[in-house]
Tab-separated table of C-alpha atoms in Angstrom:
chain	number	residue	atom	x	y	z
Q	1	MET	CA	0.164	-0.119	-0.225
Q	2	ALA	CA	1.305	3.808	-0.753
Q	3	LYS	CA	2.381	5.691	2.076
Q	4	TYR	CA	0.824	8.892	2.873
Q	5	SER	CA	2.669	11.804	2.128
Q	6	PHE	CA	3.763	14.801	4.409
Q	7	ASN	CA	6.519	15.855	1.837
Q	8	ASP	CA	5.060	18.918	0.609
Q	9	ASP	CA	1.885	21.243	-0.081
Q	10	TYR	CA	1.682	20.629	-3.826
Q	11	SER	CA	1.530	16.568	-4.165
Q	12	GLU	CA	-2.180	16.945	-4.958
Q	13	GLY	CA	-3.555	18.057	-8.080
Q	14	VAL	CA	-6.138	21.188	-8.041
Q	15	HIS	CA	-8.882	21.671	-5.454
Q	16	PRO	CA	-12.383	20.780	-7.441
Q	17	LYS	CA	-13.798	24.702	-7.179
Q	18	LEU	CA	-10.435	25.906	-8.910
Q	19	LEU	CA	-10.736	22.791	-11.472
Q	20	SER	CA	-14.109	23.849	-12.179
Q	21	ALA	CA	-12.985	27.643	-13.340
Q	22	ILE	CA	-10.860	25.997	-15.422
Q	23	VAL	CA	-13.014	23.896	-17.246
Q	24	ALA	CA	-15.393	26.689	-17.500
Q	25	THR	CA	-13.080	28.255	-19.843
Q	26	ASN	CA	-13.546	25.649	-22.198
Q	27	ALA	CA	-15.948	26.401	-24.550
Q	28	SER	CA	-14.826	30.043	-24.997
Q	29	GLN	CA	-12.287	31.713	-27.131
Q	30	GLN	CA	-9.885	33.742	-25.387
Q	31	ILE	CA	-7.087	36.304	-26.166
Q	32	ALA	CA	-4.013	35.050	-25.522
Q	33	TYR	CA	-0.721	35.992	-23.483
Q	34	GLY	CA	-2.835	37.422	-20.309
Q	35	ASN	CA	-5.227	39.482	-22.159
Q	36	ASP	CA	-8.351	37.585	-21.567
Q	37	ASN	CA	-11.416	38.162	-19.800
Q	38	PHE	CA	-10.777	35.452	-17.174
Q	39	THR	CA	-7.202	37.077	-16.156
Q	40	SER	CA	-8.668	40.389	-16.294
Q	41	GLU	CA	-11.119	39.489	-13.633
Q	42	ALA	CA	-8.134	37.862	-11.400
Q	43	CYS	CA	-6.418	41.281	-11.649
Q	44	ASN	CA	-9.389	43.253	-10.595
Q	45	ARG	CA	-10.180	41.046	-7.662
Q	46	ILE	CA	-6.508	40.832	-6.579
Q	47	ARG	CA	-6.415	44.791	-6.375
Q	48	ALA	CA	-9.668	44.788	-4.642
Q	49	LYS	CA	-8.702	42.411	-2.055
Q	50	ILE	CA	-5.276	44.124	-1.339
Q	51	GLY	CA	-7.040	47.630	-1.675
Q	52	CYS	CA	-5.051	49.198	-4.301
Q	53	ASN	CA	-5.507	51.472	-7.710
Q	54	ALA	CA	-6.424	49.905	-10.830
Q	55	ASP	CA	-2.866	50.921	-12.063
Q	56	VAL	CA	-0.977	48.520	-9.938
Q	57	GLY	CA	0.582	45.940	-11.878
Q	58	VAL	CA	-0.547	42.030	-11.490
Q	59	TRP	CA	1.242	39.326	-13.545
Q	60	PHE	CA	0.467	35.735	-13.685
Q	61	VAL	CA	3.804	33.432	-13.948
Q	62	PRO	CA	3.311	29.434	-13.840
Q	63	SER	CA	6.164	28.865	-10.710
Q	64	GLY	CA	7.619	30.139	-7.476
Q	65	THR	CA	11.293	29.899	-8.808
Q	66	SER	CA	10.196	32.242	-11.970
Q	67	ALA	CA	8.190	34.422	-9.764
Q	68	ASN	CA	11.185	34.997	-7.828
Q	69	ALA	CA	13.844	35.378	-10.491
Q	70	ILE	CA	11.829	37.246	-12.773
Q	71	SER	CA	11.107	39.788	-10.547
Q	72	ILE	CA	14.251	40.444	-8.903
Q	73	GLY	CA	16.113	40.261	-12.107
Q	74	SER	CA	13.628	43.131	-13.817
Q	75	CYS	CA	14.669	45.602	-10.816
Q	76	LEU	CA	18.193	45.267	-10.166
Q	77	ARG	CA	20.959	47.061	-12.338
Q	78	PRO	CA	23.952	44.665	-13.195
Q	79	HIS	CA	26.299	45.701	-9.967
Q	80	GLU	CA	23.264	45.268	-7.537
Q	81	SER	CA	22.875	42.597	-5.087
Q	82	VAL	CA	20.141	40.926	-2.839
Q	83	ILE	CA	20.039	40.564	1.116
Q	84	ALA	CA	18.770	37.331	2.033
Q	85	ALA	CA	18.505	34.884	5.051
Q	86	SER	CA	20.984	32.074	4.126
Q	87	SER	CA	18.021	29.878	4.692
Q	88	GLY	CA	15.945	31.869	2.149
Q	89	HIS	CA	14.350	29.605	-0.744
Q	90	ILE	CA	16.139	31.661	-3.191
Q	91	VAL	CA	19.710	30.612	-1.782
Q	92	VAL	CA	19.184	27.109	-1.017
Q	93	ARG	CA	16.383	25.770	-3.401
Q	94	GLU	CA	16.452	27.558	-6.679
Q	95	THR	CA	19.660	26.324	-8.126
Q	96	GLY	CA	21.451	29.520	-8.383
Q	97	ALA	CA	18.481	31.061	-10.699
Q	98	ILE	CA	19.156	34.595	-9.082
Q	99	GLU	CA	23.052	34.620	-9.540
Q	100	ALA	CA	21.940	33.376	-12.965
Q	101	THR	CA	20.997	36.681	-13.322
Q	102	GLY	CA	24.204	38.346	-12.405
Q	103	HIS	CA	23.140	39.100	-8.934
Q	104	LYS	CA	25.179	38.300	-5.890
Q	105	ILE	CA	23.156	37.089	-2.934
Q	106	ILE	CA	24.672	38.382	0.543
Q	107	GLN	CA	23.434	35.664	3.116
Q	108	VAL	CA	23.243	36.395	6.584
Q	109	PRO	CA	21.989	34.350	9.429
Q	110	PRO	CA	18.009	33.996	10.119
Q	111	GLU	CA	16.688	34.551	13.377
Q	112	ASN	CA	13.199	32.418	13.647
Q	113	GLY	CA	13.643	32.169	10.200
Q	114	LYS	CA	13.565	35.554	9.695
Q	115	LEU	CA	15.600	38.844	8.525
Q	116	THR	CA	15.608	41.432	11.236
Q	117	VAL	CA	16.457	45.406	11.025
Q	118	ALA	CA	20.111	44.314	12.824
Q	119	SER	CA	20.686	41.748	10.259
Q	120	ILE	CA	20.025	43.853	7.604
Q	121	GLN	CA	22.243	46.602	8.775
Q	122	ARG	CA	24.962	44.191	9.474
Q	123	ALA	CA	25.020	43.333	5.671
Q	124	LEU	CA	25.053	46.677	4.456
Q	125	ASP	CA	27.954	47.645	7.047
Q	126	GLU	CA	30.083	44.808	5.579
Q	127	ASN	CA	29.236	45.555	1.947
Q	128	TRP	CA	30.524	48.927	1.555
Q	129	HIS	CA	33.747	48.924	-0.826
Q	130	PHE	CA	32.341	50.302	-3.972
Q	131	PRO	CA	32.407	49.574	-6.496
Q	132	HIS	CA	34.839	46.806	-5.772
Q	133	MET	CA	31.825	45.289	-3.922
Q	134	ALA	CA	28.266	44.616	-5.533
Q	135	ARG	CA	25.697	47.771	-3.852
Q	136	PRO	CA	23.073	46.061	-1.969
Q	137	ARG	CA	19.851	47.248	-3.380
Q	138	LEU	CA	16.829	44.521	-2.485
Q	139	VAL	CA	16.037	42.836	0.457
Q	140	TYR	CA	14.379	39.245	0.184
Q	141	ILE	CA	11.660	37.663	2.774
Q	142	SER	CA	9.020	35.296	2.217
Q	143	ASN	CA	6.160	34.875	4.426
Q	144	ALA	CA	5.477	32.419	5.747
Q	145	THR	CA	9.575	31.853	6.253
Q	146	GLU	CA	11.537	28.346	5.104
Q	147	ILE	CA	10.540	26.962	8.837
Q	148	GLY	CA	6.683	28.287	8.879
Q	149	THR	CA	7.174	31.252	10.959
Q	150	VAL	CA	5.381	34.441	9.922
Q	151	TYR	CA	6.243	38.006	10.264
Q	152	SER	CA	4.199	40.500	12.258
Q	153	LYS	CA	3.189	44.005	11.132
Q	154	ARG	CA	5.768	45.670	13.566
Q	155	GLU	CA	8.633	43.269	12.255
Q	156	LEU	CA	7.295	44.600	8.052
Q	157	LYS	CA	7.087	47.958	9.504
Q	158	ASP	CA	10.509	48.027	10.990
Q	159	ILE	CA	12.343	46.455	8.059
Q	160	LYS	CA	10.531	48.785	5.596
Q	161	ALA	CA	11.710	51.600	7.584
Q	162	LEU	CA	15.334	50.862	7.222
Q	163	CYS	CA	14.547	50.140	3.427
Q	164	VAL	CA	13.285	53.704	2.899
Q	165	GLU	CA	15.979	54.882	4.761
Q	166	ARG	CA	18.933	53.035	2.973
Q	167	ASP	CA	17.381	53.234	-0.628
Q	168	LEU	CA	16.453	49.508	-0.502
Q	169	LEU	CA	13.552	47.679	-2.520
Q	170	LEU	CA	11.734	45.125	-0.162
Q	171	PHE	CA	10.297	42.174	-1.975
Q	172	LEU	CA	8.330	39.247	-0.505
Q	173	ASP	CA	8.472	35.527	-1.475
Q	174	GLY	CA	4.727	34.849	-0.694
Q	175	ALA	CA	4.608	30.978	-1.863
Q	176	ARG	CA	2.992	30.172	1.269
Q	177	ILE	CA	1.507	33.806	1.706
Q	178	GLY	CA	-1.847	32.022	2.007
Q	179	HIS	CA	-0.721	30.213	4.860
Q	180	ALA	CA	0.779	33.198	6.784
Q	181	MET	CA	-2.551	35.330	6.183
Q	182	ALA	CA	-4.470	32.370	7.773
Q	183	SER	CA	-2.141	32.223	10.597
Q	184	SER	CA	-3.158	32.682	14.125
Q	185	LYS	CA	-0.307	34.707	14.505
Q	186	ASN	CA	-0.807	36.882	11.586
Q	187	ASP	CA	-1.857	40.507	12.561
Q	188	CYS	CA	-1.197	41.957	8.460
Q	189	THR	CA	-3.915	42.795	6.220
Q	190	TRP	CA	-3.240	42.315	2.646
Q	191	HIS	CA	-3.282	46.015	2.271
Q	192	ASP	CA	-0.782	45.767	4.837
Q	193	ILE	CA	1.550	43.714	3.039
Q	194	PHE	CA	0.932	45.790	-0.044
Q	195	ASP	CA	1.942	48.933	1.706
Q	196	LEU	CA	4.995	47.354	3.645
Q	197	THR	CA	6.576	45.987	0.333
Q	198	ASP	CA	7.667	46.942	-3.296
Q	199	MET	CA	6.919	43.864	-5.013
Q	200	PHE	CA	4.897	40.574	-3.619
Q	201	TRP	CA	3.555	37.537	-5.086
Q	202	ILE	CA	0.859	35.448	-4.035
Q	203	GLY	CA	1.287	31.511	-4.548
Q	204	GLY	CA	-1.273	29.820	-5.887
Q	205	THR	CA	1.049	26.226	-6.409
Q	206	LYS	CA	1.193	25.460	-2.833
Q	207	ASN	CA	-2.243	26.413	-1.953
Q	208	GLY	CA	-4.455	24.446	-4.270
Q	209	SER	CA	-3.878	25.763	-7.752
Q	210	LEU	CA	-2.619	23.662	-10.464
Q	211	LEU	CA	-0.034	26.036	-11.188
Q	212	GLY	CA	0.619	29.985	-10.968
Q	213	GLU	CA	1.676	32.718	-9.017
Q	214	ALA	CA	0.315	36.115	-9.136
Q	215	ILE	CA	3.029	38.921	-8.808
Q	216	VAL	CA	2.144	42.461	-7.468
Q	217	ILE	CA	3.933	45.243	-8.583
Q	218	LYS	CA	3.587	48.370	-6.895
Q	219	ASP	CA	6.067	50.874	-8.483
Q	220	PRO	CA	4.663	51.918	-12.308
Q	221	LYS	CA	8.050	52.145	-13.652
Q	222	ILE	CA	9.093	48.684	-12.596
Q	223	ALA	CA	5.309	47.467	-13.847
Q	224	VAL	CA	5.462	48.958	-17.177
Q	225	ASP	CA	8.158	46.531	-18.509
Q	226	PHE	CA	7.676	43.989	-16.526
Q	227	GLY	CA	5.953	42.054	-19.209
Q	228	PHE	CA	9.028	41.601	-21.190
Q	229	HIS	CA	11.034	40.134	-18.709
Q	230	VAL	CA	8.191	37.374	-18.223
Q	231	LYS	CA	8.542	36.698	-21.769
Q	232	GLN	CA	12.199	36.463	-21.739
Q	233	HIS	CA	12.346	34.050	-19.270
Q	234	GLY	CA	9.804	31.938	-21.204
Q	235	CYS	CA	6.748	32.389	-18.790
Q	236	LEU	CA	4.046	34.211	-20.700
Q	237	LEU	CA	1.982	31.459	-21.514
Q	238	ALA	CA	-0.300	31.414	-24.476
Q	239	LYS	CA	-3.211	30.046	-22.512
Q	240	SER	CA	-2.347	32.458	-19.574
Q	241	TRP	CA	-6.205	32.325	-18.649
Q	242	VAL	CA	-5.489	28.737	-17.069
Q	243	MET	CA	-4.067	30.860	-14.315
Q	244	GLY	CA	-6.465	33.847	-14.487
Q	245	ALA	CA	-9.648	31.551	-13.864
Q	246	GLN	CA	-7.887	29.815	-10.848
Q	247	PHE	CA	-7.028	33.125	-8.975
Q	248	ALA	CA	-10.126	34.522	-10.046
Q	249	ALA	CA	-11.839	31.612	-8.268
Q	250	PHE	CA	-9.419	32.263	-5.397
Q	251	PHE	CA	-10.638	35.623	-4.755
Q	252	ASP	CA	-14.184	35.469	-5.458
Q	253	PRO	CA	-15.995	38.063	-3.266
Q	254	GLU	CA	-18.651	35.968	-2.518
Q	255	ASN	CA	-16.098	33.545	-0.547
Q	256	ASN	CA	-12.877	33.230	0.947
Q	257	LEU	CA	-11.964	30.433	-0.870
Q	258	PHE	CA	-7.842	31.409	-0.783
Q	259	LEU	CA	-7.978	31.505	2.813
Q	260	HIS	CA	-9.950	28.947	3.782
Q	261	LEU	CA	-7.606	26.333	2.108
Q	262	ALA	CA	-4.789	27.743	3.698
Q	263	ALA	CA	-6.533	27.657	7.276
Q	264	HIS	CA	-7.105	23.761	6.439
Q	265	ALA	CA	-3.421	22.953	5.481
Q	266	ASN	CA	-2.433	25.225	9.100
Q	267	GLU	CA	-5.039	22.918	11.145
Q	268	MET	CA	-3.500	19.937	9.976
Q	269	ALA	CA	-0.282	20.972	10.794
Q	270	ALA	CA	-1.142	22.177	14.199
Q	271	ARG	CA	-2.822	18.763	14.987
Q	272	LEU	CA	0.714	17.141	14.083
Q	273	SER	CA	2.528	19.704	15.967
Q	274	THR	CA	0.533	19.105	18.868
Q	275	ALA	CA	1.036	15.127	18.723
Q	276	LEU	CA	4.782	15.679	18.509
Q	277	VAL	CA	5.031	17.664	21.501
Q	278	ALA	CA	2.692	15.569	23.523
Q	279	ALA	CA	4.864	12.649	22.684
Q	280	GLY	CA	7.705	14.259	23.898
Q	281	HIS	CA	9.700	15.354	21.078
Q	282	GLU	CA	11.125	18.871	20.613
Q	283	LEU	CA	10.115	21.435	17.865
Q	284	VAL	CA	12.844	23.441	15.713
Q	285	ALA	CA	10.423	26.437	15.528
Q	286	GLU	CA	6.846	27.041	16.761
Q	287	THR	CA	4.123	25.588	13.887
Q	288	GLU	CA	2.729	28.925	12.951
Q	289	THR	CA	1.780	27.979	9.361
Q	290	ASN	CA	1.553	24.414	7.571
Q	291	GLN	CA	4.954	23.224	8.252
Q	292	VAL	CA	6.307	21.376	11.198
Q	293	PHE	CA	9.943	20.752	12.134
Q	294	ALA	CA	10.742	18.369	14.949
Q	295	ILE	CA	13.512	16.549	15.971
Q	296	VAL	CA	12.900	12.806	16.612
Q	297	SER	CA	15.372	9.642	17.479
Q	298	LEU	CA	16.309	7.376	14.596
Q	299	PRO	CA	14.138	4.415	16.021
Q	300	VAL	CA	11.204	6.653	15.711
Q	301	LEU	CA	12.032	7.845	12.367
Q	302	GLU	CA	12.204	4.470	10.963
Q	303	GLN	CA	9.027	3.442	12.548
Q	304	LEU	CA	7.150	6.865	10.909
Q	305	GLN	CA	9.002	6.288	7.818
Q	306	GLN	CA	7.156	2.950	7.448
Q	307	HIS	CA	3.892	4.538	6.877
Q	308	PHE	CA	4.933	7.475	5.716
Q	309	ASN	CA	6.916	10.137	3.348
Q	310	PHE	CA	8.122	13.285	4.767
Q	311	TYR	CA	11.959	14.580	4.558
Q	312	ILE	CA	14.569	14.662	6.614
Q	313	TRP	CA	15.758	18.007	6.875
Q	314	GLU	CA	19.072	17.684	8.792
Q	315	ARG	CA	20.791	14.552	11.088
Q	316	LEU	CA	21.865	15.524	14.356
Q	317	LYS	CA	24.245	13.569	16.784
Q	318	ASP	CA	24.462	14.529	20.618
Q	319	ALA	CA	25.821	12.739	23.630
Q	320	LYS	CA	23.172	10.069	24.025
Q	321	GLN	CA	21.770	9.395	20.511
Q	322	GLU	CA	21.390	9.952	16.695
Q	323	LYS	CA	18.423	12.357	16.178
Q	324	ALA	CA	17.030	13.748	12.902
Q	325	VAL	CA	15.295	17.010	12.217
Q	326	ILE	CA	11.974	16.314	10.090
Q	327	ARG	CA	9.958	18.308	8.180
Q	328	LEU	CA	6.107	17.665	7.582
Q	329	VAL	CA	4.310	19.630	5.286
Q	330	THR	CA	0.384	19.894	5.163
Q	331	SER	CA	-1.913	20.891	2.482
Q	332	TRP	CA	-5.556	21.960	1.237
Q	333	ALA	CA	-6.101	18.276	0.662
Q	334	THR	CA	-4.688	16.816	3.732
Q	335	ASP	CA	-6.506	14.182	5.353
Q	336	ALA	CA	-7.651	14.632	9.027
Q	337	ASP	CA	-7.431	10.488	9.264
Q	338	GLN	CA	-3.927	10.523	8.299
Q	339	VAL	CA	-3.190	13.147	10.848
Q	340	VAL	CA	-4.806	10.778	13.489
Q	341	LYS	CA	-2.930	7.972	12.334
Q	342	PHE	CA	0.244	9.873	12.323
Q	343	ALA	CA	-0.162	10.643	15.956
Q	344	ALA	CA	-1.042	7.009	16.948
Q	345	VAL	CA	2.065	5.812	14.976
Q	346	LEU	CA	3.913	8.513	16.694
Q	347	GLU	CA	2.520	7.624	19.964
Q	348	GLN	CA	3.338	4.158	19.951
Q	349	SER	CA	6.964	4.391	18.224
Q	350	SER	CA	7.953	7.232	21.390
Q	351	ARG	CA	6.819	4.420	23.840
Q	352	ALA	CA	9.109	1.941	22.308
């Protein structure tokens, strides 16, 4: 029998309402390359949700790596660099996509998965010898972070203030922004995210869509030519309405589908986290969204692996025994019964 997967939040296909939205486009002819009615409706609904003007740019691309690489590359000159946490997705999970565009990433140690004003300031202090060093120009953060933690409004305000003071762009990777916005720890509105960043994107792939991420561009000087960058990177899809239809459904004002799906994932992660703590296992970080990082012994790990798939994030060794950090990720489609089964296997193996 196939093992149930907690590997990631994109192992399932697409939420039925989003699939229905795609199917509904099939009977009509549409203008290609994002000039269709469905994409227009999606853009309008996203602008309405975040409370911005109609001239704010919204662009759709098929993947998170393309969203990051195109966005960052579009607003930097060749000698400009990016400040990012050493755990950031663009640092460890995108095969050097940013560096391939010619831009250095200045890595700083994260604090609870996050950048802070102090860490950004240190990066600026250490990268000053111009023109012999690449000039820091953009700060990259993700919300939720790579360990599932969420930025508070105060934290974003403080980082934004420093960025304004030092003429830096603030870019937010929103691969799991739905999970961040649905988190009980979140105190930001959609308009706060828009107001406190220069560019951010809304991740659909990790929240139930077949594919697609929506990039929101505040600065009209960047937005005006953004389509050229999307095209040059091979991401201007002829049938862009496949993404537009899904995001129009995500942000249908008659329901709250985007956050509803994320909230389910968060709830399933919270149950897994509670079970791990109850069984005596330590969390690497408080579970705030849909990722759980926990330390388990190798015997427990081996028992869990007989029933479930998940990532071993890091192997540890202390004076008493070998342990491992495991990552469990839940999704819009996570089966609550499988969470109960995981808790039962965990409890039994932890007593052994």
